[in-house]
């Protein structure tokens, strides 16, 4: 689902006031594991997001927590 979302955004053209633009998104995901605290779950997803940005942006990264 995340990859389809990323591709749909990247393949769309957005109308600005003067020009058309393309944008990209980076996503970080972490599957919930039984017993994970909310803080650990969010922290792992955040780490995955920053890994996406660090590794070139416009990508989905999954952190296994």
PDB file of N, CA and C in Angstrom:
ATOM      1  N   UNK A   1       0.831  -1.189   0.000  1.00  0.00           N
ATOM      2  CA  UNK A   1       0.000   0.000   0.000  1.00  0.00           C
ATOM      3  C   UNK A   1       0.877   1.255   0.000  1.00  0.00           C
ATOM      4  N   UNK A   2       1.915   1.243   0.836  1.00  0.00           N
ATOM      5  CA  UNK A   2       2.800   2.408   0.913  1.00  0.00           C
ATOM      6  C   UNK A   2       3.512   2.644  -0.417  1.00  0.00           C
ATOM      7  N   UNK A   3       3.944   1.580  -1.059  1.00  0.00           N
ATOM      8  CA  UNK A   3       4.644   1.726  -2.338  1.00  0.00           C
ATOM      9  C   UNK A   3       3.692   2.237  -3.416  1.00  0.00           C
ATOM     10  N   UNK A   4       2.465   1.765  -3.427  1.00  0.00           N
ATOM     11  CA  UNK A   4       1.479   2.274  -4.394  1.00  0.00           C
ATOM     12  C   UNK A   4       1.214   3.758  -4.161  1.00  0.00           C
ATOM     13  N   UNK A   5       1.103   4.159  -2.907  1.00  0.00           N
ATOM     14  CA  UNK A   5       0.915   5.570  -2.576  1.00  0.00           C
ATOM     15  C   UNK A   5       2.090   6.398  -3.084  1.00  0.00           C
ATOM     16  N   UNK A   6       3.314   5.920  -2.805  1.00  0.00           N
ATOM     17  CA  UNK A   6       4.510   6.634  -3.248  1.00  0.00           C
ATOM     18  C   UNK A   6       4.529   6.789  -4.762  1.00  0.00           C
ATOM     19  N   UNK A   7       4.233   5.719  -5.471  1.00  0.00           N
ATOM     20  CA  UNK A   7       4.231   5.767  -6.939  1.00  0.00           C
ATOM     21  C   UNK A   7       3.145   6.687  -7.474  1.00  0.00           C
ATOM     22  N   UNK A   8       1.963   6.646  -6.886  1.00  0.00           N
ATOM     23  CA  UNK A   8       0.882   7.529  -7.343  1.00  0.00           C
ATOM     24  C   UNK A   8       1.248   8.993  -7.170  1.00  0.00           C
ATOM     25  N   UNK A   9       1.855   9.338  -6.066  1.00  0.00           N
ATOM     26  CA  UNK A   9       2.274  10.726  -5.851  1.00  0.00           C
ATOM     27  C   UNK A   9       3.366  11.101  -6.850  1.00  0.00           C
ATOM     28  N   UNK A  10       4.367  10.236  -7.003  1.00  0.00           N
ATOM     29  CA  UNK A  10       5.495  10.533  -7.894  1.00  0.00           C
ATOM     30  C   UNK A  10       5.072  10.645  -9.358  1.00  0.00           C
ATOM     31  N   UNK A  11       4.031   9.922  -9.741  1.00  0.00           N
ATOM     32  CA  UNK A  11       3.595   9.925 -11.141  1.00  0.00           C
ATOM     33  C   UNK A  11       2.527  10.963 -11.437  1.00  0.00           C
ATOM     34  N   UNK A  12       2.158  11.753 -10.468  1.00  0.00           N
ATOM     35  CA  UNK A  12       1.133  12.775 -10.656  1.00  0.00           C
ATOM     36  C   UNK A  12       1.778  14.126 -10.949  1.00  0.00           C
ATOM     37  N   UNK A  13       1.047  14.949 -11.661  1.00  0.00           N
ATOM     38  CA  UNK A  13       1.487  16.312 -11.960  1.00  0.00           C
ATOM     39  C   UNK A  13       0.547  17.254 -11.214  1.00  0.00           C
ATOM     40  N   UNK A  14       1.130  18.200 -10.513  1.00  0.00           N
ATOM     41  CA  UNK A  14       0.368  19.138  -9.707  1.00  0.00           C
ATOM     42  C   UNK A  14       0.479  20.531 -10.299  1.00  0.00           C
ATOM     43  N   UNK A  15      -0.659  21.195 -10.420  1.00  0.00           N
ATOM     44  CA  UNK A  15      -0.726  22.530 -11.006  1.00  0.00           C
ATOM     45  C   UNK A  15      -0.373  23.580  -9.967  1.00  0.00           C
ATOM     46  N   UNK A  16       0.674  24.342 -10.231  1.00  0.00           N
ATOM     47  CA  UNK A  16       1.010  25.489  -9.409  1.00  0.00           C
ATOM     48  C   UNK A  16       0.390  26.736 -10.027  1.00  0.00           C
ATOM     49  N   UNK A  17       0.683  27.884  -9.467  1.00  0.00           N
ATOM     50  CA  UNK A  17       0.146  29.131 -10.020  1.00  0.00           C
ATOM     51  C   UNK A  17       0.693  29.411 -11.417  1.00  0.00           C
ATOM     52  N   UNK A  18       1.968  29.052 -11.632  1.00  0.00           N
ATOM     53  CA  UNK A  18       2.593  29.356 -12.920  1.00  0.00           C
ATOM     54  C   UNK A  18       3.040  28.108 -13.671  1.00  0.00           C
ATOM     55  N   UNK A  19       3.383  27.055 -12.962  1.00  0.00           N
ATOM     56  CA  UNK A  19       3.952  25.867 -13.594  1.00  0.00           C
ATOM     57  C   UNK A  19       3.287  24.607 -13.068  1.00  0.00           C
ATOM     58  N   UNK A  20       3.598  23.520 -13.738  1.00  0.00           N
ATOM     59  CA  UNK A  20       3.210  22.201 -13.265  1.00  0.00           C
ATOM     60  C   UNK A  20       4.397  21.618 -12.511  1.00  0.00           C
ATOM     61  N   UNK A  21       4.125  20.837 -11.482  1.00  0.00           N
ATOM     62  CA  UNK A  21       5.190  20.288 -10.646  1.00  0.00           C
ATOM     63  C   UNK A  21       4.964  18.810 -10.382  1.00  0.00           C
ATOM     64  N   UNK A  22       6.045  18.133 -10.147  1.00  0.00           N
ATOM     65  CA  UNK A  22       6.000  16.759  -9.647  1.00  0.00           C
ATOM     66  C   UNK A  22       6.599  16.777  -8.247  1.00  0.00           C
ATOM     67  N   UNK A  23       6.038  15.994  -7.370  1.00  0.00           N
ATOM     68  CA  UNK A  23       6.582  15.885  -6.022  1.00  0.00           C
ATOM     69  C   UNK A  23       6.804  14.417  -5.704  1.00  0.00           C
ATOM     70  N   UNK A  24       7.603  14.171  -4.700  1.00  0.00           N
ATOM     71  CA  UNK A  24       7.833  12.807  -4.232  1.00  0.00           C
ATOM     72  C   UNK A  24       7.629  12.779  -2.720  1.00  0.00           C
ATOM     73  N   UNK A  25       7.456  11.579  -2.207  1.00  0.00           N
ATOM     74  CA  UNK A  25       7.339  11.399  -0.760  1.00  0.00           C
ATOM     75  C   UNK A  25       8.252  10.271  -0.321  1.00  0.00           C
ATOM     76  N   UNK A  26       8.712  10.373   0.896  1.00  0.00           N
ATOM     77  CA  UNK A  26       9.465   9.307   1.541  1.00  0.00           C
ATOM     78  C   UNK A  26       8.619   8.805   2.696  1.00  0.00           C
ATOM     79  N   UNK A  27       8.598   7.494   2.879  1.00  0.00           N
ATOM     80  CA  UNK A  27       7.783   6.894   3.933  1.00  0.00           C
ATOM     81  C   UNK A  27       8.633   5.979   4.797  1.00  0.00           C
ATOM     82  N   UNK A  28       8.322   5.961   6.072  1.00  0.00           N
ATOM     83  CA  UNK A  28       8.962   5.046   7.014  1.00  0.00           C
ATOM     84  C   UNK A  28       7.894   4.257   7.735  1.00  0.00           C
ATOM     85  N   UNK A  29       8.044   2.954   7.730  1.00  0.00           N
ATOM     86  CA  UNK A  29       7.058   2.066   8.336  1.00  0.00           C
ATOM     87  C   UNK A  29       7.707   1.131   9.332  1.00  0.00           C
ATOM     88  N   UNK A  30       6.930   0.736  10.316  1.00  0.00           N
ATOM     89  CA  UNK A  30       7.363  -0.287  11.262  1.00  0.00           C
ATOM     90  C   UNK A  30       6.140  -1.123  11.626  1.00  0.00           C
ATOM     91  N   UNK A  31       6.177  -2.428  11.376  1.00  0.00           N
ATOM     92  CA  UNK A  31       5.047  -3.260  11.787  1.00  0.00           C
ATOM     93  C   UNK A  31       4.963  -3.319  13.312  1.00  0.00           C
ATOM     94  N   UNK A  32       3.742  -3.298  13.807  1.00  0.00           N
ATOM     95  CA  UNK A  32       3.552  -3.401  15.254  1.00  0.00           C
ATOM     96  C   UNK A  32       3.830  -4.836  15.682  1.00  0.00           C
ATOM     97  N   UNK A  33       4.592  -4.974  16.738  1.00  0.00           N
ATOM     98  CA  UNK A  33       4.876  -6.290  17.334  1.00  0.00           C
ATOM     99  C   UNK A  33       4.256  -6.292  18.731  1.00  0.00           C
ATOM    100  N   UNK A  34       3.656  -7.405  19.074  1.00  0.00           N
ATOM    101  CA  UNK A  34       3.027  -7.509  20.381  1.00  0.00           C
ATOM    102  C   UNK A  34       4.015  -7.130  21.482  1.00  0.00           C
ATOM    103  N   UNK A  35       3.563  -6.287  22.384  1.00  0.00           N
ATOM    104  CA  UNK A  35       4.397  -5.852  23.489  1.00  0.00           C
ATOM    105  C   UNK A  35       5.158  -4.566  23.233  1.00  0.00           C
ATOM    106  N   UNK A  36       5.149  -4.067  21.986  1.00  0.00           N
ATOM    107  CA  UNK A  36       5.838  -2.806  21.692  1.00  0.00           C
ATOM    108  C   UNK A  36       5.112  -1.661  22.373  1.00  0.00           C
ATOM    109  N   UNK A  37       5.869  -0.755  22.934  1.00  0.00           N
ATOM    110  CA  UNK A  37       5.259   0.471  23.454  1.00  0.00           C
ATOM    111  C   UNK A  37       4.972   1.395  22.277  1.00  0.00           C
ATOM    112  N   UNK A  38       4.073   2.327  22.482  1.00  0.00           N
ATOM    113  CA  UNK A  38       3.780   3.312  21.433  1.00  0.00           C
ATOM    114  C   UNK A  38       5.039   4.098  21.087  1.00  0.00           C
ATOM    115  N   UNK A  39       5.823   4.429  22.101  1.00  0.00           N
ATOM    116  CA  UNK A  39       7.047   5.198  21.875  1.00  0.00           C
ATOM    117  C   UNK A  39       8.029   4.432  20.998  1.00  0.00           C
ATOM    118  N   UNK A  40       8.200   3.135  21.239  1.00  0.00           N
ATOM    119  CA  UNK A  40       9.121   2.312  20.453  1.00  0.00           C
ATOM    120  C   UNK A  40       8.611   2.173  19.023  1.00  0.00           C
ATOM    121  N   UNK A  41       7.312   1.983  18.870  1.00  0.00           N
ATOM    122  CA  UNK A  41       6.718   1.817  17.553  1.00  0.00           C
ATOM    123  C   UNK A  41       6.918   3.084  16.720  1.00  0.00           C
ATOM    124  N   UNK A  42       6.608   4.233  17.291  1.00  0.00           N
ATOM    125  CA  UNK A  42       6.764   5.511  16.584  1.00  0.00           C
ATOM    126  C   UNK A  42       8.236   5.801  16.317  1.00  0.00           C
ATOM    127  N   UNK A  43       9.097   5.521  17.284  1.00  0.00           N
ATOM    128  CA  UNK A  43      10.527   5.747  17.114  1.00  0.00           C
ATOM    129  C   UNK A  43      11.091   4.895  15.976  1.00  0.00           C
ATOM    130  N   UNK A  44      10.647   3.656  15.869  1.00  0.00           N
ATOM    131  CA  UNK A  44      11.117   2.772  14.794  1.00  0.00           C
ATOM    132  C   UNK A  44      10.633   3.253  13.433  1.00  0.00           C
ATOM    133  N   UNK A  45       9.378   3.687  13.350  1.00  0.00           N
ATOM    134  CA  UNK A  45       8.857   4.221  12.092  1.00  0.00           C
ATOM    135  C   UNK A  45       9.594   5.507  11.715  1.00  0.00           C
ATOM    136  N   UNK A  46       9.893   6.340  12.694  1.00  0.00           N
ATOM    137  CA  UNK A  46      10.633   7.576  12.458  1.00  0.00           C
ATOM    138  C   UNK A  46      12.040   7.274  11.945  1.00  0.00           C
ATOM    139  N   UNK A  47      12.696   6.273  12.535  1.00  0.00           N
ATOM    140  CA  UNK A  47      14.028   5.872  12.068  1.00  0.00           C
ATOM    141  C   UNK A  47      13.963   5.403  10.617  1.00  0.00           C
ATOM    142  N   UNK A  48      12.898   4.683  10.262  1.00  0.00           N
ATOM    143  CA  UNK A  48      12.733   4.223   8.885  1.00  0.00           C
ATOM    144  C   UNK A  48      12.529   5.400   7.937  1.00  0.00           C
ATOM    145  N   UNK A  49      11.758   6.397   8.363  1.00  0.00           N
ATOM    146  CA  UNK A  49      11.553   7.585   7.539  1.00  0.00           C
ATOM    147  C   UNK A  49      12.879   8.289   7.266  1.00  0.00           C
ATOM    148  N   UNK A  50      13.679   8.495   8.303  1.00  0.00           N
ATOM    149  CA  UNK A  50      14.966   9.170   8.109  1.00  0.00           C
ATOM    150  C   UNK A  50      15.917   8.327   7.274  1.00  0.00           C
ATOM    151  N   UNK A  51      15.813   7.001   7.344  1.00  0.00           N
ATOM    152  CA  UNK A  51      16.620   6.140   6.469  1.00  0.00           C
ATOM    153  C   UNK A  51      16.194   6.348   5.016  1.00  0.00           C
ATOM    154  N   UNK A  52      14.893   6.481   4.762  1.00  0.00           N
ATOM    155  CA  UNK A  52      14.420   6.754   3.397  1.00  0.00           C
ATOM    156  C   UNK A  52      15.005   8.055   2.872  1.00  0.00           C
ATOM    157  N   UNK A  53      14.968   9.079   3.691  1.00  0.00           N
ATOM    158  CA  UNK A  53      15.498  10.375   3.273  1.00  0.00           C
ATOM    159  C   UNK A  53      17.009  10.318   3.061  1.00  0.00           C
ATOM    160  N   UNK A  54      17.708   9.653   3.958  1.00  0.00           N
ATOM    161  CA  UNK A  54      19.167   9.554   3.874  1.00  0.00           C
ATOM    162  C   UNK A  54      19.618   8.756   2.650  1.00  0.00           C
ATOM    163  N   UNK A  55      18.841   7.768   2.258  1.00  0.00           N
ATOM    164  CA  UNK A  55      19.222   6.877   1.157  1.00  0.00           C
ATOM    165  C   UNK A  55      18.692   7.317  -0.194  1.00  0.00           C
ATOM    166  N   UNK A  56      18.330   8.576  -0.335  1.00  0.00           N
ATOM    167  CA  UNK A  56      17.989   9.099  -1.643  1.00  0.00           C
ATOM    168  C   UNK A  56      16.580   9.622  -1.804  1.00  0.00           C
ATOM    169  N   UNK A  57      15.761   9.529  -0.785  1.00  0.00           N
ATOM    170  CA  UNK A  57      14.391  10.033  -0.831  1.00  0.00           C
ATOM    171  C   UNK A  57      13.546   9.276  -1.847  1.00  0.00           C
ATOM    172  N   UNK A  58      12.256   9.625  -1.895  1.00  0.00           N
ATOM    173  CA  UNK A  58      11.307   9.004  -2.808  1.00  0.00           C
ATOM    174  C   UNK A  58      11.349   7.478  -2.687  1.00  0.00           C
ATOM    175  N   UNK A  59      11.218   7.006  -1.459  1.00  0.00           N
ATOM    176  CA  UNK A  59      11.259   5.552  -1.228  1.00  0.00           C
ATOM    177  C   UNK A  59      10.505   5.197   0.036  1.00  0.00           C
ATOM    178  N   UNK A  60      10.238   3.914   0.175  1.00  0.00           N
ATOM    179  CA  UNK A  60       9.598   3.362   1.373  1.00  0.00           C
ATOM    180  C   UNK A  60      10.636   2.501   2.074  1.00  0.00           C
ATOM    181  N   UNK A  61      10.811   2.728   3.374  1.00  0.00           N
ATOM    182  CA  UNK A  61      11.724   1.916   4.176  1.00  0.00           C
ATOM    183  C   UNK A  61      10.936   1.325   5.338  1.00  0.00           C
ATOM    184  N   UNK A  62      11.137   0.026   5.563  1.00  0.00           N
ATOM    185  CA  UNK A  62      10.485  -0.665   6.667  1.00  0.00           C
ATOM    186  C   UNK A  62      11.532  -0.996   7.705  1.00  0.00           C
ATOM    187  N   UNK A  63      11.280  -0.596   8.937  1.00  0.00           N
ATOM    188  CA  UNK A  63      12.156  -0.900  10.068  1.00  0.00           C
ATOM    189  C   UNK A  63      11.464  -1.998  10.857  1.00  0.00           C
ATOM    190  N   UNK A  64      12.157  -3.069  11.118  1.00  0.00           N
ATOM    191  CA  UNK A  64      11.518  -4.211  11.774  1.00  0.00           C
ATOM    192  C   UNK A  64      11.373  -4.029  13.279  1.00  0.00           C
ATOM    193  N   UNK A  65      11.900  -2.934  13.815  1.00  0.00           N
ATOM    194  CA  UNK A  65      11.715  -2.640  15.233  1.00  0.00           C
ATOM    195  C   UNK A  65      12.596  -3.476  16.072  1.00  0.00           C
TER     196      UNK A  65
END
